[in-house]
Coordinates of C-alpha atoms in Angstrom, one line a residue:
Chain A
X1 CA 102.5 107.9 97.6
X2 CA 101.3 109.7 100.6
X3 CA 103.9 108.9 103.3
X4 CA 101.9 110.1 106.3
X5 CA 100.8 106.6 107.3
X6 CA 104.3 105.2 107.1
X7 CA 106.9 105.0 109.9
X8 CA 110.4 105.6 108.6
X9 CA 112.8 103.0 110.1
X10 CA 116.0 104.3 108.4
X11 CA 117.0 106.1 105.2
X12 CA 115.6 103.4 102.9
X13 CA 113.1 101.4 105.1
X14 CA 109.5 102.3 105.7
X15 CA 106.8 100.5 107.6
X16 CA 103.0 100.5 107.5
X17 CA 101.9 99.0 110.8
X18 CA 99.1 96.5 110.7
X19 CA 95.7 98.1 110.2
X20 CA 92.3 96.5 109.8
X21 CA 92.5 93.2 107.9
X22 CA 96.3 93.1 107.9
X23 CA 98.0 90.2 109.6
X24 CA 101.6 91.5 109.3
X25 CA 103.1 95.0 108.6
X26 CA 104.1 96.2 105.1
X27 CA 107.7 97.1 104.6
X28 CA 108.7 99.3 101.7
X29 CA 112.3 99.8 100.6
X30 CA 113.5 102.9 98.8
X31 CA 114.8 106.4 99.5
X32 CA 112.3 109.2 100.1
X33 CA 112.1 110.3 96.5
X34 CA 111.4 106.7 95.3
X35 CA 108.7 106.1 97.9
X36 CA 107.0 109.5 97.2
X37 CA 107.1 108.7 93.5
X38 CA 105.5 105.3 94.0
X39 CA 101.8 104.9 93.2
X40 CA 99.5 104.8 96.2
X41 CA 98.3 101.5 94.7
X42 CA 101.6 99.9 95.7
X43 CA 100.8 100.5 99.4
X44 CA 97.2 99.4 98.9
X45 CA 98.2 96.2 97.2
X46 CA 101.0 95.4 99.6
X47 CA 98.5 95.9 102.5
X48 CA 96.1 93.5 100.8
X49 CA 98.8 90.9 100.5
X50 CA 99.5 91.4 104.3
X51 CA 96.0 90.2 104.9
X52 CA 96.3 86.8 103.2
X53 CA 96.3 83.7 105.4
X54 CA 99.6 82.3 106.6
X55 CA 101.7 85.2 105.6
X56 CA 105.0 85.4 107.6
X57 CA 106.8 88.4 109.0
X58 CA 105.8 91.2 106.5
X59 CA 104.5 92.0 103.0
X60 CA 107.5 93.6 101.3
X61 CA 107.8 96.1 98.4
X62 CA 111.2 96.5 96.6
X63 CA 112.5 100.0 95.6
X64 CA 111.2 99.5 92.0
X65 CA 107.7 98.5 93.1
X66 CA 104.8 99.6 91.0
X67 CA 101.1 99.0 90.6
X68 CA 100.6 95.3 89.6
X69 CA 97.9 92.7 89.6
X70 CA 96.8 91.9 93.2
X71 CA 100.4 91.8 94.3
X72 CA 102.4 94.9 93.5
X73 CA 105.1 94.3 90.9
X74 CA 108.2 94.3 93.1
X75 CA 106.4 92.5 95.9
X76 CA 107.8 89.7 98.1
X77 CA 105.6 87.6 100.5
X78 CA 106.3 84.3 102.2
X79 CA 103.6 81.9 103.4
X80 CA 103.7 78.9 105.9
X81 CA 101.8 76.0 104.5
X82 CA 101.4 74.6 108.1
X83 CA 99.7 77.8 109.2
X84 CA 97.1 77.8 106.4
X85 CA 99.4 79.7 104.1
X86 CA 98.3 80.3 100.5
X87 CA 99.9 80.2 97.1
X88 CA 98.7 82.8 94.6
X89 CA 99.0 82.7 90.8
X90 CA 98.8 86.5 90.8
X91 CA 101.7 86.6 93.2
X92 CA 103.9 85.0 90.6
X93 CA 102.4 86.6 87.5
X94 CA 101.7 85.6 83.9
X95 CA 105.3 85.5 82.9
X96 CA 106.4 82.7 85.2
X97 CA 110.1 82.7 85.9
X98 CA 110.8 85.7 83.7
X99 CA 114.5 86.4 84.5
X100 CA 117.9 87.6 83.4
X101 CA 120.9 85.6 82.3
X102 CA 124.2 87.3 81.8
X103 CA 127.1 85.8 79.7
X104 CA 130.7 86.9 79.8
X105 CA 132.4 87.1 76.4
X106 CA 136.1 87.5 77.2
X107 CA 136.1 90.5 74.9
X108 CA 136.7 94.2 75.5
X109 CA 134.7 97.0 73.9
X110 CA 137.1 97.8 71.1
X111 CA 136.8 94.3 69.7
X112 CA 133.1 94.8 69.1
X113 CA 133.3 98.2 67.3
X114 CA 134.5 97.0 63.8
X115 CA 131.7 94.4 63.6
X116 CA 129.0 96.1 65.6
X117 CA 126.5 96.4 62.8
X118 CA 127.1 92.9 61.5
X119 CA 126.7 91.5 65.1
X120 CA 123.5 93.4 65.6
X121 CA 122.1 92.3 62.2
X122 CA 123.1 88.7 62.7
X123 CA 121.7 88.5 66.3
X124 CA 118.5 90.0 65.0
X125 CA 118.3 87.5 62.1
X126 CA 119.0 84.5 64.3
X127 CA 117.2 85.2 67.5
X128 CA 113.4 84.9 67.0
X129 CA 112.0 88.1 68.5
X130 CA 108.7 89.9 68.6
X131 CA 105.1 88.7 68.0
X132 CA 104.8 86.4 65.1
X133 CA 108.3 85.1 65.2
X134 CA 108.7 81.3 65.7
X135 CA 111.5 79.2 66.9
X136 CA 112.9 76.4 64.7
X137 CA 112.4 73.9 67.5
X138 CA 109.2 71.7 67.5
X139 CA 108.7 69.4 70.4
X140 CA 106.3 66.4 70.3
X141 CA 104.2 65.7 73.4
X142 CA 106.9 63.5 75.0
X143 CA 109.7 66.0 74.3
X144 CA 107.6 68.8 75.7
X145 CA 107.0 66.9 79.0
X146 CA 110.7 66.1 79.2
X147 CA 111.5 69.8 78.8
X148 CA 109.0 70.7 81.5
X149 CA 110.6 68.3 83.9
X150 CA 114.2 68.9 82.9
X151 CA 114.6 72.7 82.3
X152 CA 118.0 73.9 81.3
X153 CA 119.4 70.4 82.1
X154 CA 117.2 69.0 79.4
X155 CA 118.3 71.7 76.9
X156 CA 122.0 70.9 77.6
X157 CA 121.2 67.2 77.1
X158 CA 119.7 68.1 73.7
X159 CA 122.9 69.9 72.7
X160 CA 121.9 73.4 73.5
X161 CA 124.8 74.4 75.7
X162 CA 127.5 73.0 77.9
X163 CA 127.2 71.0 81.1
X164 CA 129.2 73.7 82.9
X165 CA 126.5 76.2 82.2
X166 CA 124.2 74.5 84.7
X167 CA 126.2 75.3 87.8
X168 CA 125.5 78.9 87.0
X169 CA 121.7 78.6 86.8
X170 CA 119.3 78.7 89.8
X171 CA 118.3 75.2 90.9
X172 CA 121.2 73.9 88.8
X173 CA 119.1 74.4 85.8
X174 CA 116.2 72.1 86.8
X175 CA 113.3 72.9 89.1
X176 CA 112.3 70.0 91.2
X177 CA 108.7 69.2 91.7
X178 CA 107.5 70.1 88.2
X179 CA 104.4 68.3 87.1
X180 CA 103.8 68.5 83.4
X181 CA 100.5 66.6 83.9
X182 CA 99.2 69.7 85.7
X183 CA 99.9 71.8 82.6
X184 CA 96.9 72.0 80.3
X185 CA 96.9 70.9 76.7
X186 CA 96.1 74.5 75.8
X187 CA 99.2 75.8 77.6
X188 CA 101.4 73.2 75.9
X189 CA 99.8 74.0 72.5
X190 CA 100.6 77.7 73.1
X191 CA 104.3 76.8 73.6
X192 CA 104.6 74.6 70.5
X193 CA 106.3 77.2 68.3
X194 CA 107.8 79.3 71.0
X195 CA 110.8 77.4 72.3
X196 CA 113.9 79.5 71.8
X197 CA 112.1 82.7 71.3
X198 CA 112.6 86.0 73.1
X199 CA 109.1 87.4 73.1
X200 CA 108.1 91.0 73.1
X201 CA 107.3 93.9 75.5
X202 CA 110.2 94.5 77.9
X203 CA 112.1 91.4 76.9
X204 CA 115.4 91.8 75.1
X205 CA 118.8 90.5 74.3
X206 CA 121.6 93.1 74.9
X207 CA 125.3 93.2 74.2
X208 CA 126.6 95.5 77.0
X209 CA 129.8 97.0 78.2
X210 CA 130.9 97.0 81.8
X211 CA 131.3 100.8 82.4
X212 CA 131.8 101.0 86.2
X213 CA 132.9 98.7 88.9
X214 CA 131.7 99.5 92.5
X215 CA 133.1 96.4 94.3
X216 CA 136.4 95.3 92.8
X217 CA 136.6 92.1 94.9
X218 CA 133.2 90.7 93.9
X219 CA 133.7 91.9 90.3
X220 CA 136.9 89.8 90.1
X221 CA 135.1 86.8 91.4
X222 CA 132.3 87.3 88.9
X223 CA 135.0 87.6 86.2
X224 CA 134.2 91.2 85.1
X225 CA 136.3 94.3 84.8
X226 CA 135.7 97.7 83.2
X227 CA 135.5 97.7 79.4
X228 CA 134.4 94.0 79.3
X229 CA 131.6 93.1 76.9
X230 CA 128.8 90.9 78.2
X231 CA 125.5 89.6 76.8
X232 CA 122.3 89.8 78.9
X233 CA 119.1 88.0 78.0
X234 CA 115.8 89.0 79.6
X235 CA 112.8 86.7 79.0
X236 CA 110.6 84.1 80.6
X237 CA 108.4 81.0 80.0
X238 CA 106.6 82.4 76.9
X239 CA 103.1 81.3 75.9
X240 CA 103.2 78.3 78.3
X241 CA 103.7 80.4 81.4
X242 CA 101.1 83.0 80.2
X243 CA 98.5 80.3 79.7
X244 CA 99.3 78.6 83.1
X245 CA 99.0 82.0 84.8
X246 CA 95.7 82.7 83.0
X247 CA 94.1 79.3 83.9
X248 CA 95.2 79.1 87.5
X249 CA 94.2 82.7 88.2
X250 CA 90.7 81.7 87.0
X251 CA 90.7 78.4 89.0
X252 CA 91.8 80.2 92.1
X253 CA 88.8 82.6 91.8
X254 CA 86.6 79.7 92.8
X255 CA 89.1 78.1 95.2
X256 CA 89.4 81.2 97.4
X257 CA 85.6 81.3 97.8
X258 CA 85.5 77.6 98.6
X259 CA 88.1 77.9 101.3
X260 CA 86.5 81.0 102.8
X261 CA 89.4 83.4 101.9
X262 CA 88.1 86.9 101.8
X263 CA 89.7 88.8 98.8
X264 CA 89.7 92.6 98.7
X265 CA 90.7 92.2 95.0
X266 CA 89.8 89.4 92.6
X267 CA 93.4 89.4 91.3
X268 CA 94.6 88.3 94.7
X269 CA 92.9 84.9 94.1
X270 CA 94.8 82.2 95.9
X271 CA 94.4 78.7 97.4
X272 CA 95.8 77.1 100.5
X273 CA 99.2 75.6 99.7
X274 CA 98.0 72.2 101.0
X275 CA 94.8 72.2 98.9
X276 CA 94.5 70.3 95.6
X277 CA 94.4 73.5 93.5
X278 CA 97.4 74.9 95.4
X279 CA 99.4 71.8 94.8
X280 CA 98.4 71.5 91.2
X281 CA 99.4 75.1 90.6
X282 CA 102.8 74.6 92.2
X283 CA 103.4 71.6 90.0
X284 CA 102.4 73.5 86.9
X285 CA 104.3 76.7 87.9
X286 CA 107.5 74.7 88.5
X287 CA 107.1 73.2 85.0
X288 CA 106.8 76.7 83.7
X289 CA 110.0 77.6 85.6
X290 CA 111.7 74.8 83.7
X291 CA 110.3 76.1 80.4
X292 CA 111.9 79.5 81.1
X293 CA 115.2 78.0 82.1
X294 CA 115.2 75.8 79.0
X295 CA 114.3 78.8 76.8
X296 CA 117.1 81.0 78.1
X297 CA 119.5 78.1 77.6
X298 CA 118.4 77.7 74.0
X299 CA 118.8 81.4 73.4
X300 CA 122.2 81.2 74.9
X301 CA 123.1 78.5 72.4
X302 CA 121.8 80.6 69.5
X303 CA 123.8 83.6 70.8
X304 CA 127.0 81.5 71.0
X305 CA 126.4 80.4 67.4
X306 CA 126.2 84.0 66.2
X307 CA 129.3 85.0 68.1
X308 CA 131.2 82.0 66.7
X309 CA 130.5 83.3 63.2
X310 CA 130.9 87.0 63.8
X311 CA 133.5 87.2 66.6
X312 CA 135.2 83.8 66.8
X313 CA 137.6 85.0 69.5
X314 CA 134.7 85.3 72.0
X315 CA 134.1 82.6 74.5
X316 CA 130.6 83.0 76.0
X317 CA 130.6 81.8 79.6
X318 CA 127.6 82.0 81.9
X319 CA 127.9 84.3 84.8
X320 CA 124.5 83.6 86.2
X321 CA 120.8 83.1 85.5
X322 CA 118.2 84.3 88.0
X323 CA 114.4 84.6 87.8
X324 CA 112.2 87.3 89.2
X325 CA 108.7 86.0 88.9
X326 CA 108.5 82.8 91.0
X327 CA 107.1 81.1 94.1
X328 CA 109.8 78.9 95.7
X329 CA 109.9 76.6 98.8
X330 CA 112.9 77.9 100.8
X331 CA 114.3 77.8 104.3
X332 CA 114.5 81.1 106.1
X333 CA 115.4 82.3 109.6
X334 CA 112.4 83.9 111.1
X335 CA 112.7 85.3 114.7
X336 CA 115.5 82.9 115.4
X337 CA 113.8 79.8 114.0
X338 CA 114.5 78.2 110.7
X339 CA 111.2 77.7 108.8
X340 CA 110.3 76.3 105.4
X341 CA 108.2 78.8 103.5
X342 CA 106.7 79.4 100.1
X343 CA 108.3 82.7 99.0
X344 CA 106.5 84.6 96.2
X345 CA 108.6 87.1 94.3
X346 CA 106.6 89.1 91.8
X347 CA 109.1 91.3 90.0
X348 CA 111.7 90.7 92.7
X349 CA 115.1 88.9 92.4
X350 CA 116.3 86.2 94.7
X351 CA 119.5 87.5 96.3
X352 CA 121.2 84.8 98.4
X353 CA 124.0 86.0 100.6
X354 CA 127.5 84.6 101.1
X355 CA 127.7 81.0 102.2
X356 CA 124.2 80.1 101.2
X357 CA 124.1 76.3 100.6
X358 CA 122.3 76.5 97.3
X359 CA 125.0 78.7 95.7
X360 CA 127.8 77.4 93.5
X361 CA 131.2 77.3 95.4
X362 CA 132.5 80.2 93.3
X363 CA 130.0 82.6 95.0
X364 CA 130.5 81.3 98.5
X365 CA 132.3 84.5 99.6
X366 CA 130.6 87.1 97.4
X367 CA 127.0 86.0 97.6
X368 CA 124.8 85.4 94.5
X369 CA 125.0 87.6 91.4
X370 CA 121.8 89.6 91.3
X371 CA 121.1 90.7 87.7
X372 CA 119.1 93.8 87.3
X373 CA 117.8 94.7 83.8
X374 CA 117.5 98.3 82.7
X375 CA 115.5 99.7 79.8
X376 CA 117.1 99.7 76.3
X377 CA 118.8 103.1 76.6
X378 CA 119.8 103.0 80.2
X379 CA 122.1 100.9 82.3
X380 CA 121.7 97.5 83.8
X381 CA 123.4 96.5 87.0
X382 CA 125.0 93.5 88.6
X383 CA 124.7 93.3 92.4
X384 CA 125.6 90.6 94.9
X385 CA 123.5 89.1 97.7
X386 CA 124.2 90.2 101.2
X387 CA 124.2 88.3 104.5
X388 CA 121.6 90.7 105.9
X389 CA 119.0 90.3 103.1
X390 CA 117.5 87.1 104.6
X391 CA 116.1 89.0 107.6
X392 CA 115.2 92.1 105.5
X393 CA 113.3 90.6 102.6
X394 CA 113.6 86.8 102.6
X395 CA 116.8 87.3 100.5
X396 CA 115.2 89.4 97.8
X397 CA 116.1 92.6 95.9
X398 CA 114.7 94.8 93.1
X399 CA 114.4 93.4 89.5
X400 CA 114.6 96.5 87.2
X401 CA 113.8 100.1 86.8
X402 CA 110.0 99.7 86.7
X403 CA 107.9 101.9 84.5
X404 CA 107.2 105.5 85.4
X405 CA 104.9 106.1 82.4
X406 CA 102.2 104.0 80.8
X407 CA 102.7 102.5 77.3
X408 CA 99.9 104.7 76.1
X409 CA 101.5 107.9 77.3
X410 CA 104.9 106.7 76.0
X411 CA 103.5 106.3 72.4
X412 CA 102.0 109.8 72.6
X413 CA 105.4 111.2 73.8
X414 CA 107.8 109.4 71.4
X415 CA 108.1 108.0 67.9
X416 CA 109.9 104.7 67.7
X417 CA 112.1 105.8 64.8
X418 CA 113.2 108.9 66.7
X419 CA 114.1 106.8 69.8
X420 CA 116.2 104.5 67.6
X421 CA 118.0 107.4 65.9
X422 CA 118.7 109.1 69.2
X423 CA 120.2 105.9 70.7
X424 CA 122.2 105.3 67.5
X425 CA 123.8 108.8 68.1
X426 CA 124.9 107.5 71.5
X427 CA 126.4 104.4 69.8
X428 CA 123.6 102.0 70.8
X429 CA 122.1 99.9 68.0
X430 CA 118.5 98.9 68.3
X431 CA 117.0 96.1 66.3
X432 CA 113.2 95.6 66.6
X433 CA 110.3 94.5 64.4
X434 CA 108.1 97.3 65.8
X435 CA 108.5 101.1 66.0
X436 CA 105.5 101.3 68.3
X437 CA 107.0 98.6 70.5
X438 CA 110.2 100.7 70.7
X439 CA 108.3 103.9 71.5
X440 CA 106.4 102.0 74.3
X441 CA 109.7 100.9 75.7
X442 CA 111.4 104.3 75.4
X443 CA 114.1 104.8 78.0
X444 CA 112.2 107.9 79.3
X445 CA 109.2 105.7 80.2
X446 CA 111.2 104.0 83.0
X447 CA 112.2 105.1 86.4
X448 CA 115.8 105.9 87.1
X449 CA 117.3 102.5 87.5
X450 CA 120.4 103.9 89.2
X451 CA 118.2 105.3 92.0
X452 CA 116.6 101.9 92.3
X453 CA 119.8 99.9 92.7
X454 CA 121.3 102.5 94.9
X455 CA 118.4 102.2 97.3
X456 CA 118.7 98.4 97.2
X457 CA 122.3 98.8 98.1
X458 CA 121.6 101.3 100.9
X459 CA 118.8 99.2 102.3
X460 CA 121.1 96.2 102.5
X461 CA 119.1 94.1 100.1
X462 CA 122.0 93.6 97.8
X463 CA 125.4 95.1 97.2
X464 CA 126.3 97.1 94.0
X465 CA 129.1 95.4 92.0
X466 CA 129.0 96.8 88.4
X467 CA 127.1 98.9 85.9
X468 CA 126.5 97.7 82.3
X469 CA 125.6 99.9 79.4
X470 CA 124.0 98.8 76.2
X471 CA 125.9 98.5 72.9
X472 CA 123.3 96.5 70.9
X473 CA 119.7 95.8 71.9
X474 CA 117.5 93.2 70.2
X475 CA 114.0 94.1 71.3
X476 CA 110.6 92.4 70.7
Chain B
X1 CA 82.1 115.1 67.1
X2 CA 82.2 111.5 68.2
X3 CA 78.8 109.9 68.7
X4 CA 79.1 108.5 72.2
X5 CA 76.0 106.4 71.9
X6 CA 77.3 104.3 69.0
X7 CA 79.5 101.3 69.9
X8 CA 83.2 102.2 70.2
X9 CA 86.3 101.2 72.1
X10 CA 89.2 102.9 73.8
X11 CA 92.4 102.2 75.8
X12 CA 92.9 103.4 79.3
X13 CA 96.0 103.9 81.4
X14 CA 97.7 101.3 83.6
X15 CA 101.2 101.9 84.7
X16 CA 102.8 98.7 83.6
X17 CA 100.3 97.6 81.0
X18 CA 97.2 98.8 79.2
X19 CA 93.5 98.8 79.7
X20 CA 90.9 97.8 77.1
X21 CA 87.3 99.2 77.2
X22 CA 84.3 98.7 75.0
X23 CA 81.0 100.5 74.9
X24 CA 77.7 99.3 73.3
X25 CA 74.0 99.2 73.6
X26 CA 74.1 95.7 74.9
X27 CA 76.7 93.6 76.9
X28 CA 77.4 91.7 73.6
X29 CA 78.2 94.9 71.7
X30 CA 80.4 96.1 74.6
X31 CA 82.3 92.8 74.6
X32 CA 82.8 92.9 70.8
X33 CA 84.2 96.4 71.2
X34 CA 86.5 95.4 74.1
X35 CA 87.8 92.7 71.8
X36 CA 88.6 95.4 69.2
X37 CA 90.4 97.4 71.8
X38 CA 92.4 94.1 72.6
X39 CA 93.3 93.8 68.9
X40 CA 94.4 97.4 68.8
X41 CA 97.0 96.7 71.5
X42 CA 98.7 94.6 68.9
X43 CA 98.0 96.4 65.6
X44 CA 95.5 98.6 63.9
X45 CA 92.3 96.5 63.6
X46 CA 91.4 98.3 60.4
X47 CA 94.6 96.8 58.8
X48 CA 93.3 93.3 59.4
X49 CA 91.6 91.5 56.5
X50 CA 88.7 89.2 57.2
X51 CA 90.0 85.9 55.7
X52 CA 89.2 83.4 58.4
X53 CA 86.6 83.0 61.0
X54 CA 87.3 81.6 64.4
X55 CA 84.5 80.6 66.9
X56 CA 85.0 80.5 70.7
X57 CA 82.7 79.7 73.5
X58 CA 82.9 80.2 77.2
X59 CA 80.8 80.3 80.4
X60 CA 78.9 83.5 81.1
X61 CA 77.1 83.0 84.4
X62 CA 79.0 86.0 85.7
X63 CA 79.4 88.8 83.1
X64 CA 82.7 90.1 84.5
X65 CA 84.4 86.7 84.6
X66 CA 82.9 86.1 81.1
X67 CA 84.7 89.2 79.8
X68 CA 88.0 87.9 81.1
X69 CA 87.3 84.5 79.7
X70 CA 86.3 85.9 76.3
X71 CA 89.4 88.0 76.0
X72 CA 91.6 85.2 77.2
X73 CA 90.0 82.8 74.6
X74 CA 90.9 85.3 71.9
X75 CA 94.5 85.7 73.2
X76 CA 94.8 82.0 73.1
X77 CA 93.4 81.7 69.5
X78 CA 95.7 84.5 68.3
X79 CA 98.7 82.8 69.9
X80 CA 98.2 79.3 68.6
X81 CA 96.8 80.2 65.2
X82 CA 99.3 83.1 64.7
X83 CA 96.4 85.3 63.7
X84 CA 95.2 88.8 64.3
X85 CA 91.5 89.8 64.4
X86 CA 89.7 92.8 63.1
X87 CA 86.0 92.2 63.7
X88 CA 84.0 90.4 66.4
X89 CA 80.5 89.2 67.1
X90 CA 79.2 88.1 70.5
X91 CA 76.0 86.3 71.7
X92 CA 75.3 85.6 75.3
X93 CA 72.4 83.3 76.1
X94 CA 71.6 80.6 78.7
X95 CA 74.8 81.3 80.7
X96 CA 77.0 80.8 77.7
X97 CA 79.0 83.2 75.5
X98 CA 79.4 82.4 71.9
X99 CA 81.8 84.6 70.0
X100 CA 83.1 84.9 66.4
X101 CA 86.3 86.6 65.4
X102 CA 87.2 87.4 61.9
X103 CA 90.9 87.9 60.9
X104 CA 93.9 86.7 59.0
X105 CA 97.4 85.2 59.7
X106 CA 99.7 87.7 61.3
X107 CA 102.1 89.3 58.8
X108 CA 104.8 90.9 60.9
X109 CA 105.9 93.2 58.0
X110 CA 102.4 94.5 57.2
X111 CA 100.8 94.5 60.7
X112 CA 103.9 95.6 62.5
X113 CA 102.7 94.1 65.8
X114 CA 103.7 96.3 68.7
X115 CA 103.5 93.8 71.5
X116 CA 102.3 90.3 72.4
X117 CA 99.5 90.0 75.0
X118 CA 100.1 87.6 77.9
X119 CA 96.7 87.6 79.4
X120 CA 93.6 89.5 80.4
X121 CA 93.5 90.3 84.1
X122 CA 90.9 91.0 86.8
X123 CA 92.4 94.4 87.4
X124 CA 89.9 97.3 86.8
X125 CA 87.5 94.6 85.6
X126 CA 84.0 96.1 85.2
X127 CA 81.0 95.2 83.1
X128 CA 78.3 97.8 83.9
X129 CA 75.3 99.4 82.5
X130 CA 75.9 103.1 82.8
X131 CA 73.3 105.7 83.9
X132 CA 72.6 106.7 80.3
X133 CA 71.8 103.1 79.4
X134 CA 74.9 102.1 77.5
X135 CA 77.0 99.1 78.5
X136 CA 80.7 99.4 79.4
X137 CA 83.1 96.3 79.5
X138 CA 86.7 96.8 80.6
X139 CA 89.8 95.3 82.1
X140 CA 93.6 95.6 82.1
X141 CA 95.6 93.2 79.9
X142 CA 99.1 92.1 80.7
X143 CA 101.6 92.7 77.9

């Protein structure tokens, strides 16, 4: 990115002052190397978002931002319904409520080693992964609607998990305001065989080791210490969310025109929050959030069953579950006033600071666990929400490494088999149905996740707590 | 040397995802080729046997929106029928697009699908008649 137009506010904060068509400034977070390495499209897209009606304070890009669809991936923008604010299907993305859930196991690394291959093979056999894999769960129309209203709470009621899990899921496992009646028959049909499946692309289930602690106090509260084994699950709302994204993106093409909203990019299609289309989308999108929460809850249950067989000493307890593709109605302090806003996070993780009323009591002093997924050969990180992030980014942080190379280029650079062998030499077992999928997701195709989380920490968006490194990766 | 006048398809770069692009003498041919590029995101279209035929229909008042609708219709059919496709035919008349896709049930072991497609997007969306007369139809798909 050409940084000539940017004003540098501090080491990791950059501003583009409003230019023609922008209602608010753009704020980019990242150190100079990350900002320079970002695609120019990130600035262009963030500036386009800054021109949407009812946007409040600024259009933000997180340190892992990259060229997305209308909104940059790594974009955060809040809108005031009362000021003509809009909701955008592109501002949430196709994979509604994609997120990360991390489970503690109570085990140390040496306990895994003797059964590592068996654990990898059993997880791969029992967790439906990749295109063409189906879950065992089939829901009828009534069951599907109950799932869309009930989220992880519904899944626990069905026997997939424990009631105590729910205190460690955003929204206590159930997104209010979901309207299954706004979800098309096609979207429901697309979900029919997909409950309890991981998906493909960058989605994964990883067994990881805690290899470094940066903040001992918070780590203790989160229940992690060096050498611990944890399990992280990265996936979203599967076919249902993809179809909802597709359909509402299409509907909003017409809506934006009807409401006289000028769009510099078709992908920015949006509708006033208070319009019929806007409300219908919010109801459907919240149902998709519940689908994602239920899905990760079912995958948790499947994972527990595998551990119970392979490593009966393990006790899988939920650390936290947080999504990074959402639009949520939240209260934020803006210029001294508390306002209720619709906050879009497209590839950005909510990061509530200490004392936030929506957090479980356990995290009252540390702030919320912010779970950042890496690529399969690199590290993942656990951060904690800060008090300052509300004014910096509507309490949001990065969500992952972000790609530095296209899939196309990655498949020309690496062979899947070779990637798997190289990782095996480092003690990392990969299980995947597709060599090409593995090549597309090769660790070298991603940015340096460490630089991304460090910049998030330095900018004050979230505080580094721990690094996790993969032991086993089940990949779609 | 490749004959650039005959119908063909290619992928193009997008940082997070992948672009699909079809060329042909008519919009219909370009749309059918773009659909082949879509299939090739998942697996080699040449590996797909023509065992079943699926028909889809969508609006085509605006050719660019029609391309996205056509590709999304195929993504939907692949998802709910658990199929992959290897050949396509498109007809556009009277503001409607009628398409046929030939393919077979997805066999993970034989097709080795690389990735699932979430949806076709409006990014880099273009349906154009180029200076030389051939048609180009393209957009980015989210995977």
